[in-house]
mmCIF file of C-alpha atoms in Angstrom:
data_model
loop_
_atom_site.group_PDB
_atom_site.id
_atom_site.type_symbol
_atom_site.label_atom_id
_atom_site.label_comp_id
_atom_site.label_asym_id
_atom_site.label_seq_id
_atom_site.Cartn_x
_atom_site.Cartn_y
_atom_site.Cartn_z
ATOM 1 C CA UNK A 1 -126.449 -100.236 -84.369
ATOM 2 C CA UNK A 2 -122.781 -99.956 -83.506
ATOM 3 C CA UNK A 3 -121.084 -97.878 -86.177
ATOM 4 C CA UNK A 4 -117.625 -96.846 -87.230
ATOM 5 C CA UNK A 5 -117.464 -93.797 -89.454
ATOM 6 C CA UNK A 6 -114.728 -92.650 -91.789
ATOM 7 C CA UNK A 7 -114.587 -90.044 -94.521
ATOM 8 C CA UNK A 8 -114.360 -92.078 -97.726
ATOM 9 C CA UNK A 9 -112.150 -89.467 -99.417
ATOM 10 C CA UNK A 10 -110.162 -89.547 -101.532
ATOM 11 C CA UNK A 11 -107.607 -87.745 -99.419
ATOM 12 C CA UNK A 12 -104.868 -86.439 -101.658
ATOM 13 C CA UNK A 13 -101.495 -85.362 -100.263
ATOM 14 C CA UNK A 14 -98.165 -84.605 -101.934
ATOM 15 C CA UNK A 15 -95.233 -86.934 -101.423
ATOM 16 C CA UNK A 16 -93.406 -86.144 -98.186
ATOM 17 C CA UNK A 17 -96.425 -84.560 -96.504
ATOM 18 C CA UNK A 18 -98.322 -85.755 -93.434
ATOM 19 C CA UNK A 19 -101.551 -87.617 -94.122
ATOM 20 C CA UNK A 20 -104.185 -87.497 -91.381
ATOM 21 C CA UNK A 21 -106.925 -90.121 -91.353
ATOM 22 C CA UNK A 22 -109.829 -89.948 -88.931
ATOM 23 C CA UNK A 23 -112.388 -92.324 -87.512
ATOM 24 C CA UNK A 24 -115.258 -92.037 -85.031
ATOM 25 C CA UNK A 25 -117.136 -94.837 -83.327
ATOM 26 C CA UNK A 26 -120.435 -95.083 -81.523
ATOM 27 C CA UNK A 27 -119.925 -97.872 -78.964
ATOM 28 C CA UNK A 28 -118.554 -96.296 -75.775
ATOM 29 C CA UNK A 29 -117.615 -99.777 -74.555
ATOM 30 C CA UNK A 30 -115.149 -100.259 -77.405
ATOM 31 C CA UNK A 31 -111.847 -101.556 -76.161
ATOM 32 C CA UNK A 32 -109.350 -101.850 -78.990
ATOM 33 C CA UNK A 33 -108.773 -99.942 -82.185
ATOM 34 C CA UNK A 34 -107.005 -101.049 -85.313
ATOM 35 C CA UNK A 35 -105.854 -99.510 -88.551
ATOM 36 C CA UNK A 36 -105.614 -101.762 -91.572
ATOM 37 C CA UNK A 37 -104.346 -100.882 -95.024
ATOM 38 C CA UNK A 38 -106.111 -102.401 -98.016
ATOM 39 C CA UNK A 39 -104.834 -102.247 -101.552
ATOM 40 C CA UNK A 40 -107.412 -102.688 -104.289
ATOM 41 C CA UNK A 41 -108.515 -106.313 -104.532
ATOM 42 C CA UNK A 42 -106.343 -107.360 -101.591
ATOM 43 C CA UNK A 43 -106.955 -108.264 -97.967
ATOM 44 C CA UNK A 44 -106.669 -105.930 -94.975
ATOM 45 C CA UNK A 45 -103.109 -105.638 -93.682
ATOM 46 C CA UNK A 46 -102.574 -104.586 -90.071
ATOM 47 C CA UNK A 47 -100.752 -101.253 -89.716
ATOM 48 C CA UNK A 48 -101.232 -100.353 -86.072
ATOM 49 C CA UNK A 49 -103.377 -100.971 -83.035
ATOM 50 C CA UNK A 50 -104.017 -98.881 -79.951
ATOM 51 C CA UNK A 51 -105.806 -99.595 -76.694
ATOM 52 C CA UNK A 52 -105.129 -96.617 -74.432
ATOM 53 C CA UNK A 53 -105.818 -92.916 -74.741
ATOM 54 C CA UNK A 54 -102.987 -90.922 -76.250
ATOM 55 C CA UNK A 55 -100.505 -91.506 -79.025
ATOM 56 C CA UNK A 56 -98.708 -94.609 -80.197
ATOM 57 C CA UNK A 57 -95.893 -94.321 -82.700
ATOM 58 C CA UNK A 58 -94.418 -96.953 -85.007
ATOM 59 C CA UNK A 59 -91.997 -95.671 -87.600
ATOM 60 C CA UNK A 60 -93.773 -93.205 -89.872
ATOM 61 C CA UNK A 61 -97.163 -94.070 -88.375
ATOM 62 C CA UNK A 62 -98.806 -92.575 -85.284
ATOM 63 C CA UNK A 63 -102.162 -93.689 -83.957
ATOM 64 C CA UNK A 64 -104.068 -91.358 -81.662
ATOM 65 C CA UNK A 65 -106.989 -92.354 -79.447
ATOM 66 C CA UNK A 66 -109.433 -90.174 -77.525
ATOM 67 C CA UNK A 67 -112.047 -92.363 -75.871
ATOM 68 C CA UNK A 68 -113.946 -89.421 -74.384
ATOM 69 C CA UNK A 69 -114.524 -88.051 -77.879
ATOM 70 C CA UNK A 70 -114.836 -91.558 -79.378
ATOM 71 C CA UNK A 71 -112.243 -90.649 -81.946
ATOM 72 C CA UNK A 72 -109.215 -92.431 -83.329
ATOM 73 C CA UNK A 73 -106.815 -91.175 -85.973
ATOM 74 C CA UNK A 74 -103.807 -92.290 -87.969
ATOM 75 C CA UNK A 75 -101.022 -89.964 -89.018
ATOM 76 C CA UNK A 76 -98.626 -90.972 -91.763
ATOM 77 C CA UNK A 77 -95.479 -88.873 -91.876
ATOM 78 C CA UNK A 78 -93.309 -88.470 -94.968
ATOM 79 C CA UNK A 79 -96.051 -89.983 -97.137
ATOM 80 C CA UNK A 80 -94.855 -92.079 -100.063
ATOM 81 C CA UNK A 81 -96.679 -93.028 -103.282
ATOM 82 C CA UNK A 82 -96.609 -96.629 -102.015
ATOM 83 C CA UNK A 83 -98.814 -95.499 -99.113
ATOM 84 C CA UNK A 84 -101.630 -94.918 -101.614
ATOM 85 C CA UNK A 85 -104.338 -97.344 -100.508
ATOM 86 C CA UNK A 86 -107.580 -97.508 -98.562
ATOM 87 C CA UNK A 87 -107.135 -97.264 -94.808
ATOM 88 C CA UNK A 88 -109.666 -99.143 -92.724
ATOM 89 C CA UNK A 89 -110.472 -98.233 -89.151
ATOM 90 C CA UNK A 90 -111.651 -101.261 -87.179
ATOM 91 C CA UNK A 91 -113.018 -101.311 -83.667
ATOM 92 C CA UNK A 92 -113.334 -104.173 -81.228
ATOM 93 C CA UNK A 93 -116.479 -103.277 -79.369
ATOM 94 C CA UNK A 94 -117.838 -104.360 -76.034
ATOM 95 C CA UNK A 95 -118.511 -107.895 -77.293
ATOM 96 C CA UNK A 96 -116.032 -110.378 -75.799
ATOM 97 C CA UNK A 97 -115.828 -112.433 -78.982
ATOM 98 C CA UNK A 98 -113.296 -110.072 -80.511
ATOM 99 C CA UNK A 99 -115.339 -109.284 -83.596
ATOM 100 C CA UNK A 100 -114.246 -106.195 -85.469
ATOM 101 C CA UNK A 101 -116.541 -103.522 -86.802
ATOM 102 C CA UNK A 102 -115.039 -101.772 -89.799
ATOM 103 C CA UNK A 103 -115.492 -98.325 -91.188
ATOM 104 C CA UNK A 104 -115.949 -97.879 -94.909
ATOM 105 C CA UNK A 105 -112.325 -96.833 -95.297
ATOM 106 C CA UNK A 106 -110.559 -93.681 -96.446
ATOM 107 C CA UNK A 107 -108.802 -93.746 -99.792
ATOM 108 C CA UNK A 108 -105.413 -92.044 -99.626
ATOM 109 C CA UNK A 109 -103.650 -90.824 -102.757
ATOM 110 C CA UNK A 110 -100.038 -89.718 -102.394
ATOM 111 C CA UNK A 111 -98.946 -87.770 -105.438
ATOM 112 C CA UNK A 112 -95.257 -87.746 -106.476
ATOM 113 C CA UNK B 1 -93.760 -114.988 -90.636
ATOM 114 C CA UNK B 2 -96.805 -117.228 -90.066
ATOM 115 C CA UNK B 3 -99.835 -116.320 -92.132
ATOM 116 C CA UNK B 4 -103.463 -117.224 -92.628
ATOM 117 C CA UNK B 5 -103.966 -119.099 -95.885
ATOM 118 C CA UNK B 6 -107.200 -119.335 -97.825
ATOM 119 C CA UNK B 7 -108.242 -121.524 -100.742
ATOM 120 C CA UNK B 8 -109.357 -121.191 -103.418
ATOM 121 C CA UNK B 9 -108.390 -117.632 -104.343
ATOM 122 C CA UNK B 10 -111.344 -117.434 -106.729
ATOM 123 C CA UNK B 11 -114.479 -119.568 -106.824
ATOM 124 C CA UNK B 12 -117.102 -119.347 -109.532
ATOM 125 C CA UNK B 13 -120.364 -121.155 -108.797
ATOM 126 C CA UNK B 14 -123.831 -121.391 -110.244
ATOM 127 C CA UNK B 15 -126.635 -119.916 -108.162
ATOM 128 C CA UNK B 16 -128.197 -122.547 -105.943
ATOM 129 C CA UNK B 17 -125.019 -124.595 -105.606
ATOM 130 C CA UNK B 18 -123.122 -125.170 -102.383
ATOM 131 C CA UNK B 19 -119.623 -123.801 -101.850
ATOM 132 C CA UNK B 20 -116.999 -124.467 -99.218
ATOM 133 C CA UNK B 21 -114.350 -121.866 -98.541
ATOM 134 C CA UNK B 22 -111.279 -123.091 -96.752
ATOM 135 C CA UNK B 23 -108.900 -121.417 -94.336
ATOM 136 C CA UNK B 24 -105.833 -122.508 -92.429
ATOM 137 C CA UNK B 25 -105.402 -120.109 -89.498
ATOM 138 C CA UNK B 26 -102.056 -119.369 -87.872
ATOM 139 C CA UNK B 27 -101.140 -122.472 -85.917
ATOM 140 C CA UNK B 28 -101.141 -121.190 -82.328
ATOM 141 C CA UNK B 29 -104.197 -118.999 -82.750
ATOM 142 C CA UNK B 30 -107.367 -119.724 -80.813
ATOM 143 C CA UNK B 31 -109.984 -117.373 -82.261
ATOM 144 C CA UNK B 32 -111.223 -117.625 -85.815
ATOM 145 C CA UNK B 33 -113.405 -115.334 -87.893
ATOM 146 C CA UNK B 34 -115.043 -114.971 -91.258
ATOM 147 C CA UNK B 35 -115.742 -111.587 -92.805
ATOM 148 C CA UNK B 36 -117.030 -110.627 -96.200
ATOM 149 C CA UNK B 37 -116.636 -107.561 -98.375
ATOM 150 C CA UNK B 38 -119.026 -106.901 -101.213
ATOM 151 C CA UNK B 39 -117.337 -104.931 -104.001
ATOM 152 C CA UNK B 40 -117.087 -101.270 -103.050
ATOM 153 C CA UNK B 41 -118.506 -101.798 -99.568
ATOM 154 C CA UNK B 42 -117.130 -102.144 -96.067
ATOM 155 C CA UNK B 43 -115.759 -105.302 -94.511
ATOM 156 C CA UNK B 44 -118.585 -107.008 -92.596
ATOM 157 C CA UNK B 45 -118.341 -109.499 -89.738
ATOM 158 C CA UNK B 46 -119.999 -112.859 -90.365
ATOM 159 C CA UNK B 47 -119.054 -115.193 -87.533
ATOM 160 C CA UNK B 48 -116.577 -115.834 -84.763
ATOM 161 C CA UNK B 49 -115.490 -119.273 -83.575
ATOM 162 C CA UNK B 50 -113.746 -120.266 -80.358
ATOM 163 C CA UNK B 51 -113.295 -123.508 -78.481
ATOM 164 C CA UNK B 52 -114.965 -125.474 -81.279
ATOM 165 C CA UNK B 53 -118.157 -123.517 -81.322
ATOM 166 C CA UNK B 54 -119.662 -120.351 -82.731
ATOM 167 C CA UNK B 55 -119.224 -117.525 -80.235
ATOM 168 C CA UNK B 56 -121.071 -114.860 -82.191
ATOM 169 C CA UNK B 57 -122.737 -114.489 -85.566
ATOM 170 C CA UNK B 58 -124.135 -111.539 -87.447
ATOM 171 C CA UNK B 59 -127.551 -111.107 -89.028
ATOM 172 C CA UNK B 60 -125.948 -111.986 -92.356
ATOM 173 C CA UNK B 61 -124.977 -115.425 -91.059
ATOM 174 C CA UNK B 62 -128.343 -117.097 -91.553
ATOM 175 C CA UNK B 63 -129.246 -120.754 -91.985
ATOM 176 C CA UNK B 64 -127.541 -121.002 -95.373
ATOM 177 C CA UNK B 65 -124.157 -120.477 -93.695
ATOM 178 C CA UNK B 66 -122.221 -122.855 -91.483
ATOM 179 C CA UNK B 67 -118.677 -123.108 -90.172
ATOM 180 C CA UNK B 68 -116.614 -126.052 -89.145
ATOM 181 C CA UNK B 69 -113.197 -126.848 -87.817
ATOM 182 C CA UNK B 70 -112.975 -130.458 -88.981
ATOM 183 C CA UNK B 71 -109.415 -131.037 -87.764
ATOM 184 C CA UNK B 72 -106.714 -129.177 -85.902
ATOM 185 C CA UNK B 73 -105.798 -126.913 -88.791
ATOM 186 C CA UNK B 74 -108.660 -126.160 -91.183
ATOM 187 C CA UNK B 75 -111.527 -123.740 -90.658
ATOM 188 C CA UNK B 76 -114.250 -123.816 -93.300
ATOM 189 C CA UNK B 77 -117.205 -121.680 -94.298
ATOM 190 C CA UNK B 78 -120.000 -123.470 -96.146
ATOM 191 C CA UNK B 79 -122.691 -121.625 -98.041
ATOM 192 C CA UNK B 80 -125.639 -123.778 -99.050
ATOM 193 C CA UNK B 81 -127.841 -122.819 -101.992
ATOM 194 C CA UNK B 82 -125.861 -119.745 -102.980
ATOM 195 C CA UNK B 83 -127.572 -116.547 -104.127
ATOM 196 C CA UNK B 84 -126.363 -113.826 -106.471
ATOM 197 C CA UNK B 85 -125.952 -111.489 -103.510
ATOM 198 C CA UNK B 86 -123.438 -113.857 -101.925
ATOM 199 C CA UNK B 87 -120.896 -112.662 -104.486
ATOM 200 C CA UNK B 88 -118.134 -111.013 -102.438
ATOM 201 C CA UNK B 89 -114.628 -111.363 -101.094
ATOM 202 C CA UNK B 90 -114.598 -113.645 -98.072
ATOM 203 C CA UNK B 91 -111.810 -113.159 -95.574
ATOM 204 C CA UNK B 92 -110.747 -115.535 -92.852
ATOM 205 C CA UNK B 93 -108.950 -114.080 -89.833
ATOM 206 C CA UNK B 94 -107.420 -115.451 -86.672
ATOM 207 C CA UNK B 95 -105.871 -114.179 -83.491
ATOM 208 C CA UNK B 96 -104.081 -115.636 -80.525
ATOM 209 C CA UNK B 97 -105.800 -114.310 -77.415
ATOM 210 C CA UNK B 98 -107.330 -111.373 -75.639
ATOM 211 C CA UNK B 99 -106.710 -108.028 -77.227
ATOM 212 C CA UNK B 100 -104.258 -109.259 -79.839
ATOM 213 C CA UNK B 101 -104.969 -108.084 -83.402
ATOM 214 C CA UNK B 102 -106.554 -110.286 -86.024
ATOM 215 C CA UNK B 103 -104.525 -111.368 -89.012
ATOM 216 C CA UNK B 104 -106.321 -111.770 -92.304
ATOM 217 C CA UNK B 105 -105.878 -114.244 -95.111
ATOM 218 C CA UNK B 106 -105.674 -113.127 -98.735
ATOM 219 C CA UNK B 107 -109.356 -113.870 -99.237
ATOM 220 C CA UNK B 108 -111.498 -115.905 -101.596
ATOM 221 C CA UNK B 109 -113.324 -114.065 -104.327
ATOM 222 C CA UNK B 110 -116.710 -115.779 -104.686
ATOM 223 C CA UNK B 111 -118.622 -115.126 -107.886
ATOM 224 C CA UNK B 112 -122.163 -116.472 -108.157
ATOM 225 C CA UNK B 113 -123.546 -116.708 -111.689
#
């Protein structure tokens, strides 16, 4: 069973701090990695995606990928209360259909 | 910005009835997906669709489920003889090609009574 694991949290950080969200996956053939943000009762909203080992930065967000360790993370700098949401890690595995396997999500609370 | 649209936003149906959930993917996208999310649980893959046929389906996608792309724009999920456990949010997603990310619609909340 191909799995994607996340700590469900909640992860609580003060406003302005760095939030670090982590994800591990079991399928070594996984090719692409996505972070989605989901507000309660809403649909997943794409934040970032990463394909290659290393870091990828977009504004306040940095995705980090380590395929050898089967680990992907998302850093949110200068966290804002509006960042409070559930962050979903999704992995495109070795299947060529593009299906995504989601983790259970980490709930982030940014306190003013 | 183009978006995936889903209708209805909320569907309430009696157990045993058939429902059709509708999606209009982004116009130049080629790959289409349905996912579901039971309240409090993770998003689960149901089915992928490419070149007018199912390319992959999960164990959840049994004989009570079917998908169709009846014209050049709509992508539908039909659930025959609904069960209480079919109550969930159903998300449609689409993507253009290759490793491009999937974009999700706002979802349909399906409530089976």
